[in-house]
mmCIF file with all atom_site columns, C-alpha atoms in Angstrom:
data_model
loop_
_atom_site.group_PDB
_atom_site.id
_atom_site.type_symbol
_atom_site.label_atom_id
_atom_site.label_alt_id
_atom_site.label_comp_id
_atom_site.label_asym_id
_atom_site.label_entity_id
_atom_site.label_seq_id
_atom_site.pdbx_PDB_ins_code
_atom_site.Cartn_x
_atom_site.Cartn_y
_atom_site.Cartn_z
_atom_site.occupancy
_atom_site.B_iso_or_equiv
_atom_site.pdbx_formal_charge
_atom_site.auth_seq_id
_atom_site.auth_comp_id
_atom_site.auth_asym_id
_atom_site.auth_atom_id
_atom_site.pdbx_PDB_model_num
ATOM 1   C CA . UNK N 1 1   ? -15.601 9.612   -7.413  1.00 55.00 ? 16  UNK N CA 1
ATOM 2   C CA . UNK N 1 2   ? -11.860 8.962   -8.853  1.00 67.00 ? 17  UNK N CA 1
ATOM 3   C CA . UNK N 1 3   ? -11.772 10.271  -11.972 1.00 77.00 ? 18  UNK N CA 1
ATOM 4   C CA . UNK N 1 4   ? -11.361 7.323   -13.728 1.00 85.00 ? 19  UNK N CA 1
ATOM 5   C CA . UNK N 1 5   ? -9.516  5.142   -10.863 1.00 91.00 ? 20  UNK N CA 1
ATOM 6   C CA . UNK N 1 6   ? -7.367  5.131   -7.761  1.00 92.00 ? 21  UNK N CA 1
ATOM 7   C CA . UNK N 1 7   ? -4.043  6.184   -8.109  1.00 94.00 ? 22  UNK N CA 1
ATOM 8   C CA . UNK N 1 8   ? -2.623  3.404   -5.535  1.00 94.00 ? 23  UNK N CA 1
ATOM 9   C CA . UNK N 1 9   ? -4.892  0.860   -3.866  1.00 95.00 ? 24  UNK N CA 1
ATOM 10  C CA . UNK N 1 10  ? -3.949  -1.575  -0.777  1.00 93.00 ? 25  UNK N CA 1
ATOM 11  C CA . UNK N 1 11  ? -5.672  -4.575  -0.422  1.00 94.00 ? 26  UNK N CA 1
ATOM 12  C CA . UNK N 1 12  ? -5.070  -5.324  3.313   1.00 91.00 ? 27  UNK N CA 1
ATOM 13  C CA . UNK N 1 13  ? -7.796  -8.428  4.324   1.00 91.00 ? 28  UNK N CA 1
ATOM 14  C CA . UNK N 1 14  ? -6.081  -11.365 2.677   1.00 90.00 ? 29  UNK N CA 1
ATOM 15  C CA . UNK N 1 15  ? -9.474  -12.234 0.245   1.00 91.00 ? 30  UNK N CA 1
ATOM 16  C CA . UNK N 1 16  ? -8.523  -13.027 -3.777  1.00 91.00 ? 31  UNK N CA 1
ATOM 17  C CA . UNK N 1 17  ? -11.535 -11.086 -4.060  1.00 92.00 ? 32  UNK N CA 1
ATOM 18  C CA . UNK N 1 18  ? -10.724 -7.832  -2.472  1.00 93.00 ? 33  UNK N CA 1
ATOM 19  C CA . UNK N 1 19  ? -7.487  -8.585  -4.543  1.00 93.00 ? 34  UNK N CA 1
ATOM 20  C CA . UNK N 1 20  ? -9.162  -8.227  -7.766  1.00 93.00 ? 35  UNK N CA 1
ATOM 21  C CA . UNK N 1 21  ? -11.671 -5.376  -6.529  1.00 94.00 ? 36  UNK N CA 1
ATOM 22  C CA . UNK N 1 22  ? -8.578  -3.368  -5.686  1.00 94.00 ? 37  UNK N CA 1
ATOM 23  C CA . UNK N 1 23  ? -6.687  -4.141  -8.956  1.00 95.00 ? 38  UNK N CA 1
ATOM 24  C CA . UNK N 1 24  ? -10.066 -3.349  -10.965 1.00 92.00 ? 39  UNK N CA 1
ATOM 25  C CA . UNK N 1 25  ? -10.215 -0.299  -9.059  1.00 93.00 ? 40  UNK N CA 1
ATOM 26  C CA . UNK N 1 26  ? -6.686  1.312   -10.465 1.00 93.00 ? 41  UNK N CA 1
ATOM 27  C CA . UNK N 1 27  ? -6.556  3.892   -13.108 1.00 93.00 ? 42  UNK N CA 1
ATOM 28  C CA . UNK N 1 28  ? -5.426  2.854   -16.539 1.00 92.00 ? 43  UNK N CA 1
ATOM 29  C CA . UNK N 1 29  ? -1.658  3.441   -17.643 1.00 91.00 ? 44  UNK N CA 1
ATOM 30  C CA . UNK N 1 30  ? -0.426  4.450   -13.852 1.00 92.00 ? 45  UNK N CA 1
ATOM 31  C CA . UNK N 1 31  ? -2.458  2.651   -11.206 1.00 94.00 ? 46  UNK N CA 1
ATOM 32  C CA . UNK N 1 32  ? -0.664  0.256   -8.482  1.00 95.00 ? 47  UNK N CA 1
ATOM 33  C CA . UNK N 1 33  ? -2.316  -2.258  -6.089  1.00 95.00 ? 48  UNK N CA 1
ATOM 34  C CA . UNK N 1 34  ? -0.605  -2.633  -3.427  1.00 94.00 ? 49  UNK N CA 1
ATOM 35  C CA . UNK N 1 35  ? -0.992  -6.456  -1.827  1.00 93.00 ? 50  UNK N CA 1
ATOM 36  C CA . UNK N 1 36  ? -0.528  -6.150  2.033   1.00 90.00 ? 51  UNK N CA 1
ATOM 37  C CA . UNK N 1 37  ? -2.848  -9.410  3.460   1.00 86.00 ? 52  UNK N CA 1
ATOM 38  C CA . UNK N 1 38  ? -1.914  -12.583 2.907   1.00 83.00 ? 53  UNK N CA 1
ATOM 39  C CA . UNK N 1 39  ? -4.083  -15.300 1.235   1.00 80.00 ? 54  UNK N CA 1
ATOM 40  C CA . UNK N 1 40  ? -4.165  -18.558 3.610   1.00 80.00 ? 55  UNK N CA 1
ATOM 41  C CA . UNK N 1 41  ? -6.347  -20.568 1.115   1.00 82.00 ? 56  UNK N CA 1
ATOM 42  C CA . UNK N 1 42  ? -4.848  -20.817 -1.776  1.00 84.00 ? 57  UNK N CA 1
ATOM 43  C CA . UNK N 1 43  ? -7.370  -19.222 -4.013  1.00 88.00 ? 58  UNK N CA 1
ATOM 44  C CA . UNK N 1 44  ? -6.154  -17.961 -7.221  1.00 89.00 ? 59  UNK N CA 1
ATOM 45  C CA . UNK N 1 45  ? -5.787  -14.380 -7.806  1.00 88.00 ? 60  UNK N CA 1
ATOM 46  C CA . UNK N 1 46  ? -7.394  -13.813 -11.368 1.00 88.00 ? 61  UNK N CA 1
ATOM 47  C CA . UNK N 1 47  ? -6.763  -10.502 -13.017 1.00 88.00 ? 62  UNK N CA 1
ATOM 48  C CA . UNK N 1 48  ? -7.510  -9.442  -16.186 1.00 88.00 ? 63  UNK N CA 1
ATOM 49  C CA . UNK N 1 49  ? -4.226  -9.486  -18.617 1.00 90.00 ? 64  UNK N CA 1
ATOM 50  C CA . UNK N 1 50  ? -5.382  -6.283  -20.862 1.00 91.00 ? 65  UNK N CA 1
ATOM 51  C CA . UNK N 1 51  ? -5.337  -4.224  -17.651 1.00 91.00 ? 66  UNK N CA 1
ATOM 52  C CA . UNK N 1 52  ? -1.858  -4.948  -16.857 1.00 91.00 ? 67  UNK N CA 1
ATOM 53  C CA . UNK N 1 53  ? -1.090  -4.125  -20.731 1.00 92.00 ? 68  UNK N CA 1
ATOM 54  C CA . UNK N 1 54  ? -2.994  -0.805  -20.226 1.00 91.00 ? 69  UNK N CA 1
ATOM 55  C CA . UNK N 1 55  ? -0.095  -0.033  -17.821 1.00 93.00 ? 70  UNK N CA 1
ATOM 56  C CA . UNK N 1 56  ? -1.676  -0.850  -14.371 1.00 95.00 ? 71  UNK N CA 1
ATOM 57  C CA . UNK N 1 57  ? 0.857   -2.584  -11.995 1.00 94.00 ? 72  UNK N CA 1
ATOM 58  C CA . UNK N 1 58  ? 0.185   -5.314  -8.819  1.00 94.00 ? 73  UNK N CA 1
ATOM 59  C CA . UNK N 1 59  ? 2.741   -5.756  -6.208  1.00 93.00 ? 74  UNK N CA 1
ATOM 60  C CA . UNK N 1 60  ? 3.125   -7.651  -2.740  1.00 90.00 ? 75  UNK N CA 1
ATOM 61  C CA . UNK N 1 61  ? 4.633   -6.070  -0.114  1.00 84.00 ? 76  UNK N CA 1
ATOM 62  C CA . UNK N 1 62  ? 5.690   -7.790  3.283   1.00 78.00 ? 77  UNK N CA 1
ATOM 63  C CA . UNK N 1 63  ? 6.436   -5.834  6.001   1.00 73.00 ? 78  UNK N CA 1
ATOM 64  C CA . UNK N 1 64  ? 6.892   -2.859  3.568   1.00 73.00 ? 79  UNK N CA 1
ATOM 65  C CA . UNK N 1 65  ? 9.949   -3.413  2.627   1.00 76.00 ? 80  UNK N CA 1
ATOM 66  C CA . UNK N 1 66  ? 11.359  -3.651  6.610   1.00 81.00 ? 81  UNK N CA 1
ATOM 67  C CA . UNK N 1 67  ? 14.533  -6.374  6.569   1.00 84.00 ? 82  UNK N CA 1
ATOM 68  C CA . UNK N 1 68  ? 13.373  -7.969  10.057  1.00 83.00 ? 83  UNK N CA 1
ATOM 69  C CA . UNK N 1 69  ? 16.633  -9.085  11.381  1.00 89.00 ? 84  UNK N CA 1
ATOM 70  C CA . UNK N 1 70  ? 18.233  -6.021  10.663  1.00 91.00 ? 85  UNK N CA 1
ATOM 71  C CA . UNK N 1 71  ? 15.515  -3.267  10.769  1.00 87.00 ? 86  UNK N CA 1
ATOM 72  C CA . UNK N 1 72  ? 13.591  -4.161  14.018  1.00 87.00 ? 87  UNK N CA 1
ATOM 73  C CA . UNK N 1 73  ? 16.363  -4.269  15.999  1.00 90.00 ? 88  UNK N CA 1
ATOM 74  C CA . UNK N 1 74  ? 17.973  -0.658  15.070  1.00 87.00 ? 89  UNK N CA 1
ATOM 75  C CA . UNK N 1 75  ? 13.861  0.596   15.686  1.00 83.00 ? 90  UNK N CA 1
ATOM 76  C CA . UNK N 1 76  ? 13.643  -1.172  19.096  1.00 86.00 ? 91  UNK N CA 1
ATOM 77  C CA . UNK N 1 77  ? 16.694  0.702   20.404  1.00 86.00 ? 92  UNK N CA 1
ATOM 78  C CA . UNK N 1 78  ? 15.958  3.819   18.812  1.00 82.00 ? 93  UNK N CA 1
ATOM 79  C CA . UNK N 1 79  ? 12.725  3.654   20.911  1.00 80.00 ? 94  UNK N CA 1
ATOM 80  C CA . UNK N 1 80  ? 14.218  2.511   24.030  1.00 82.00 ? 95  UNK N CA 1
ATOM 81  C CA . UNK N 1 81  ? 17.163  5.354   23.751  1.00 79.00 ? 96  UNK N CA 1
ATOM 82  C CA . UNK N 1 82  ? 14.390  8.198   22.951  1.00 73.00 ? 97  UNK N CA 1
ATOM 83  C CA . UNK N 1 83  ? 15.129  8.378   19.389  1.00 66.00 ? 98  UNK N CA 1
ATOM 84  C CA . UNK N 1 84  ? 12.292  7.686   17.883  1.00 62.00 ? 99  UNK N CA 1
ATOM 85  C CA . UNK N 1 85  ? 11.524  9.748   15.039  1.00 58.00 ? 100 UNK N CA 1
ATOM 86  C CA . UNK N 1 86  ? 8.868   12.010  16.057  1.00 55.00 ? 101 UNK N CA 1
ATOM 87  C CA . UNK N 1 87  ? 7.155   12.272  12.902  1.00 49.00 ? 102 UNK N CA 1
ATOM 88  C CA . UNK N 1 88  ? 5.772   8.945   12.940  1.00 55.00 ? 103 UNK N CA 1
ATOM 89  C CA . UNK N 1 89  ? 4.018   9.459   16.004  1.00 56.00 ? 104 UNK N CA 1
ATOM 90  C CA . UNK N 1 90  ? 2.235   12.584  14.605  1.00 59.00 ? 105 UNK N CA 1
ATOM 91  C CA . UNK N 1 91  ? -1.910  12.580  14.316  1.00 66.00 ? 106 UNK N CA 1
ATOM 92  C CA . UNK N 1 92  ? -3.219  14.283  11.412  1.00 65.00 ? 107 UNK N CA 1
ATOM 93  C CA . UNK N 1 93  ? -7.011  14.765  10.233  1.00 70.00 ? 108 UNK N CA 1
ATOM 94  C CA . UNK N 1 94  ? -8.097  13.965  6.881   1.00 69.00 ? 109 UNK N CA 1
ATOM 95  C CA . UNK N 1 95  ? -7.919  17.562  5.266   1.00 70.00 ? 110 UNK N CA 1
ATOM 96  C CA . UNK N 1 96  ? -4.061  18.158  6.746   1.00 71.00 ? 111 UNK N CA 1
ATOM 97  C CA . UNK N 1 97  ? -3.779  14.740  4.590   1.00 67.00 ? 112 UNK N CA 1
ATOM 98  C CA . UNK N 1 98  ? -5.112  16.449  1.742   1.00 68.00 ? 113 UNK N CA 1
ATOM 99  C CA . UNK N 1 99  ? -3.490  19.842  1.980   1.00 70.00 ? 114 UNK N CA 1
ATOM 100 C CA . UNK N 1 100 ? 0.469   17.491  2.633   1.00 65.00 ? 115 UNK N CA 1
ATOM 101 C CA . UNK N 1 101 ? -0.571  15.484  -0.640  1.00 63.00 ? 116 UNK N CA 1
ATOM 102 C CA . UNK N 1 102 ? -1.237  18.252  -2.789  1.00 66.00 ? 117 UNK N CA 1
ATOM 103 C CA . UNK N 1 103 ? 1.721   20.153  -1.757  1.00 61.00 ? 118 UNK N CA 1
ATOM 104 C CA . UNK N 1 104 ? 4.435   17.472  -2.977  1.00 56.00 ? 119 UNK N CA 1
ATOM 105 C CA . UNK N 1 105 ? 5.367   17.223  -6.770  1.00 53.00 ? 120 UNK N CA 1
#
């Protein structure tokens, strides 16, 4: 269905499992899995160490990158002023997706 693996993956549940499932789901030499959920039980996340030698990459990401104390802030005023940016309120079906994604180098 890939073509030999996702491009980028995001594990969003919180499960070690899904975790792994993601990360085994990358292509070789430029796949990324993206770790959004957070693990409460402490299980162990166990990868396989030639995959990230085959160039695959695993990050975390909290809040994507947002600096709380500075960030929400500036975006609650921005909405309360009318400033929003309009584009992230923007719906788009699946093959506008498509058609965006292929257009961009």
């Amino acid at each position: 269905m890939s073509d030999g693996g996702a491009d980028y993956c995001f594990e969003c549940i919180g499960l070690a499992s899904l975790m792994q499932e993601a990360f085994s789901s990358c292509r070789k030499g430029t796949g990324k899995t993206i770790i959004l959920g957070i693990e409460m039980h402490g299980t162990p996340l166990s990868i396989n160490p030639y995959e990230l030698k085959a160039g695959k990459t695993i990050i975390g990401s909290m809040f994507g990158g947002v600096k709380a104390k500075v960030d929400i802030p500036m975006f609650a005023t921005k909405y309360l002023n009318n400033r929003a940016m309009r584009q992230l309120t923007r719906d788009n079906d699946a093959l506008t997706i498509d058609k965006s994604r292929k257009l961009t180098p």
